[in-house]
Amino acid sequence: MKFGGTSVATLPRWQNILELVASRRAEGARVLVVVSALSGITDALKQMCAQEDKGKRIEAAKAIAQRHYDLLDHMQLAVPGTLADRLAELAQLAEDGPSLLGELAWSALVQAHGELMSSALGSAFLTHSGLPTQWVDARDCLSAIALPNQNERTKLLSAMVEAKPDPALNARLAELGEVFITQGFIARESQGRTVLLGRGGSDTSASYFGALLKAQRVEIWTDVAGMFTANPRQVPSARLLQRLDYEEAQEIASTGAKVLHPRCLSPLREPRVPLLIKDTNRPELEGTFIGPEVREHAPSVKAISARKGITLVSMESVGMWQQVGFLADVFANFKQHGLSVDMIGSAETNVTVSLDPTENLLDSDALAALASDLAKVCRVKVIAPCAAITLVGRGMRSMLHTLSTVLAEFGQLRVHMISQSSNNLNLTFVVDESVVDELLPHLHELLITAGALRTDDSALFGPSWQALYGSGEVLPPAASWWRDGRRADLLKLGAEHTPRYVYHLPTVRQQARELKTLAAVDRLHYAVKANTHPAILKALAEEGFGFECVSPGELKAVMAVVPESAPLLFTPNFAPREDYEWALTTRATLSLDSIYQLEHWGEVFRGREVVLRLDLGRGLGHHEKVRTGGSGSKFGLPVEQLDAFLRLADTHGVTVRGLHAHLGSGILDDGHWGEVYGQLASIAERIGSVTFLDIGGGLGVPSHPGEARLDIAALDKVLREVKAAYPHYQLWMEPGRYLVAEAGVLLTRVTQTKGKGNGTIRYLGVDTGMNSLIRPALYEAWHEIVNLSRLDEEATALFQVVGPICESGDVLGTDRRLPEPQEGDVMLVAQAGAYGKVMSSPYNLRDEAEEIILE
Ligand code: ADP
Ligand code: ASP
Ligand code: MG
């Protein structure tokens, strides 16, 4: 059991340690406790070493001693003899300075005292608390091995140990007792000098011991409940990784997840000792289990990590590239300077490598020496500080297609290097260090949205850090009406007849009321194309919504059910002239979006007031097919044609009363609508006649578990701010999907299953598919799918959920973990209230889904 710096720094933590060790003893295990130095002590010791002034060194040693006295005070313990000896030795080392032992050996010995002291203290506490604990000097058990190309520095400060099972050590300990405490971070080399295992190396000590003793298990107790999909301090929505195999965990650790020292997994592989990561303060939380077996699961990115302090060395050949042995000459220099190369990129005349600070003791001297030697064979450029951002997951190369939005994000940055590891476990981007902190949470969210990080697989991904540790502000999934109160109704409806769409009106109302809290918005229109069911139109009219229609058919459907007083918008696109002529006979406010309409049919609009839909030059949204801005999309009048449009409007006596822009759907960034309002407002200032600005819809609905909801309160704030800057315009919005998506589900029944590829690929067939719900096929949209008949059974196997349509694209969901199904089970496809039924088709002449309303 290894306890890290924060886990050993206070009395309450030591009380937890006592309980944990006692509970393992109660299970009959013998326990070896490996401890770090109290948090901050290794840094303090390092600083002491850097101090040239003897007096200041002695003072520093005293302050360090005081930290230990204070803790003993809390424990109401006298200073034990073992600790007093250590403190005296440290005081002597401070007094002596490096001259006797040499700089590096002295510094290693000084730093080793952190762990020597904490373990002495811990031994006294545990023994005193009734758990007799033997203090073991780790240096007597861990022998550093000499490695080729090690220099003095790496030998003393970043040593390695060969940890083969050692029955003699086991026997020796068995004679001594049942509970032991020893130090992390330190070992001894062949000449008897104390050496260090590198910063954070206590984890690796625990693994060495685990391998030497062939332990049942290595437990790493720290300040977080395991390894997460990203550093949880940086990305609170990061999810707990419940199970990992050695290789993946190793990759996540060595690409930046500080929770495990990068070297701590390799000693465990051969003896197949599993490793568990747990939170000392919250032992009830499950933690991360790392072991040899690979579990079958959907291909998924497992984590995103970042390493700062990366140095790139770019080497330009001076006409020698073709020469045999050039690379050997270049790399000989790295070898000679004891530097380990991380990534490599090469071209005809250039080779660029990265140096990782956790694997190398990089300082400016080391780099300058390297550069000057390299200069003899090539032109050298050192690029620093950089950061490496790494996506980790088994089979990374087969996941590239899921990464398009993530890759797009790098389009706006300077990417110095891209590297994919030859073990197919990682994809790394080297960028400027300064961009990382802001970028990482954003990329993590994009990975989830894009379905690249498959947080829906609950066998793999546990709760988010926020859910485990947060202030309880995590919003519960809004669309759980079908899971909770109405499940029995749905099962009955599904047993009667499928396919069926079921809409829950209270959820529609709840969403409507949430949007009505947007104080800056003067008028909300429901974009009826999402769902034209009359009961939904009526409910939203009752909530005071206006209606946005894109065709005469929609206008007629709305006018048939809503009162005369409800405002109507008609915003067609590439509609024929008759549509406009007809719409002008209704009370709808009309929107134009091209020069053509005024140029050729000007007389139709004479004397009218219109809305002008603009293309602001960029599109946004969850998929290319839902982005409605930019030259690649057919919507809106490009801003550069505005003057021509206004001249034509003048000619025909047409007044532009409103401006409108809608950039796409599925937008979860609250700042977006503020920008649109600001842009439209500044254009409106030029026109003069405008009284309202319609900033569109596109409010995203999170679909993947773990994806953050749009923050309506934040949106409210943004809108109030921009409106305060341009208070003279009315603000209109036109949400569609946001109001109805979560209110609707599609019920369908299991027809059969099929296995392919020796049973590795399993298909689960249901009685409807893309004919009822085309979003997965059209937009690669992700809809949660559950077996409603077996909601309480464990989801065990992965299925491709497919329909009966004669198209390979007829897939409702890929790689879904579900319970073993049976013919006739009722399946539920969630978030199907928007763009479901309205986009369904009679394709293959299969019956269309019925629609049912739940009040
Ligand atoms: P200890 O002192 O117990 O060894 P560390 O500070 O070395 O603890 O490691 C735990 C810390 O690692 C966490 O508090 C967290 O800030 C950081 N960390 C970085 N990346 C990850 C990740 N992917 N999962 C969990 N923790 C991470
Ligand atoms: N105390 C050492 C350090 O701070 C080793 C460790 O805590 O893992 O780097
Ligand atoms: Mg650590």
Short mmCIF file of C-alpha atoms and ligand atoms in Angstrom, two decimals, residues 2-6 35-43 45-46 111 114-115 184-186 196-205 258 261, ligand 2:
data_model
loop_
_atom_site.label_atom_id
_atom_site.label_comp_id
_atom_site.label_asym_id
_atom_site.label_seq_id
_atom_site.Cartn_x
_atom_site.Cartn_y
_atom_site.Cartn_z
CA LYS A 2 1.62 3.23 -1.14
CA PHE A 3 0.52 6.52 0.37
CA GLY A 4 1.43 9.75 -1.40
CA GLY A 5 2.50 13.11 -0.01
CA THR A 6 -0.93 14.51 0.86
CA VAL A 35 5.28 6.28 1.96
CA SER A 36 6.18 9.51 0.23
CA ALA A 37 7.60 12.47 2.05
CA LEU A 38 5.04 14.81 3.63
CA SER A 39 3.63 16.97 0.84
CA GLY A 40 5.96 19.83 -0.04
CA ILE A 41 8.95 18.37 1.79
CA THR A 42 10.79 17.06 -1.28
CA ASP A 43 10.49 20.52 -2.83
CA LEU A 45 14.73 19.72 0.48
CA LYS A 46 15.53 20.48 -3.15
CA GLN A 111 16.21 14.58 -0.73
CA GLY A 114 11.88 13.31 3.12
CA GLU A 115 10.81 9.69 2.86
CA GLY A 184 9.24 5.42 -1.62
CA PHE A 185 11.54 7.28 -4.03
CA ILE A 186 14.88 5.85 -2.85
CA LEU A 196 16.51 8.60 -6.19
CA LEU A 197 13.97 7.16 -8.63
CA GLY A 198 12.95 10.48 -10.17
CA ARG A 199 10.28 12.95 -9.03
CA GLY A 200 7.05 11.21 -8.12
CA GLY A 201 8.97 7.93 -7.98
CA SER A 202 7.36 6.56 -4.82
CA ASP A 203 4.70 4.87 -6.95
CA THR A 204 7.50 3.04 -8.71
CA SER A 205 9.02 1.97 -5.38
CA LYS A 258 0.73 12.52 -12.81
CA HIS A 261 4.69 7.63 -12.06
N1 ASP B 2 8.60 12.65 -2.57
C1 ASP B 2 8.96 12.43 -3.95
C2 ASP B 2 8.50 13.59 -4.80
O1 ASP B 2 7.85 14.50 -4.30
C3 ASP B 2 8.45 11.14 -4.48
C4 ASP B 2 6.96 10.96 -4.44
O2 ASP B 2 6.26 11.61 -3.69
O3 ASP B 2 6.46 10.10 -5.20
O4 ASP B 2 8.79 13.63 -5.97
#
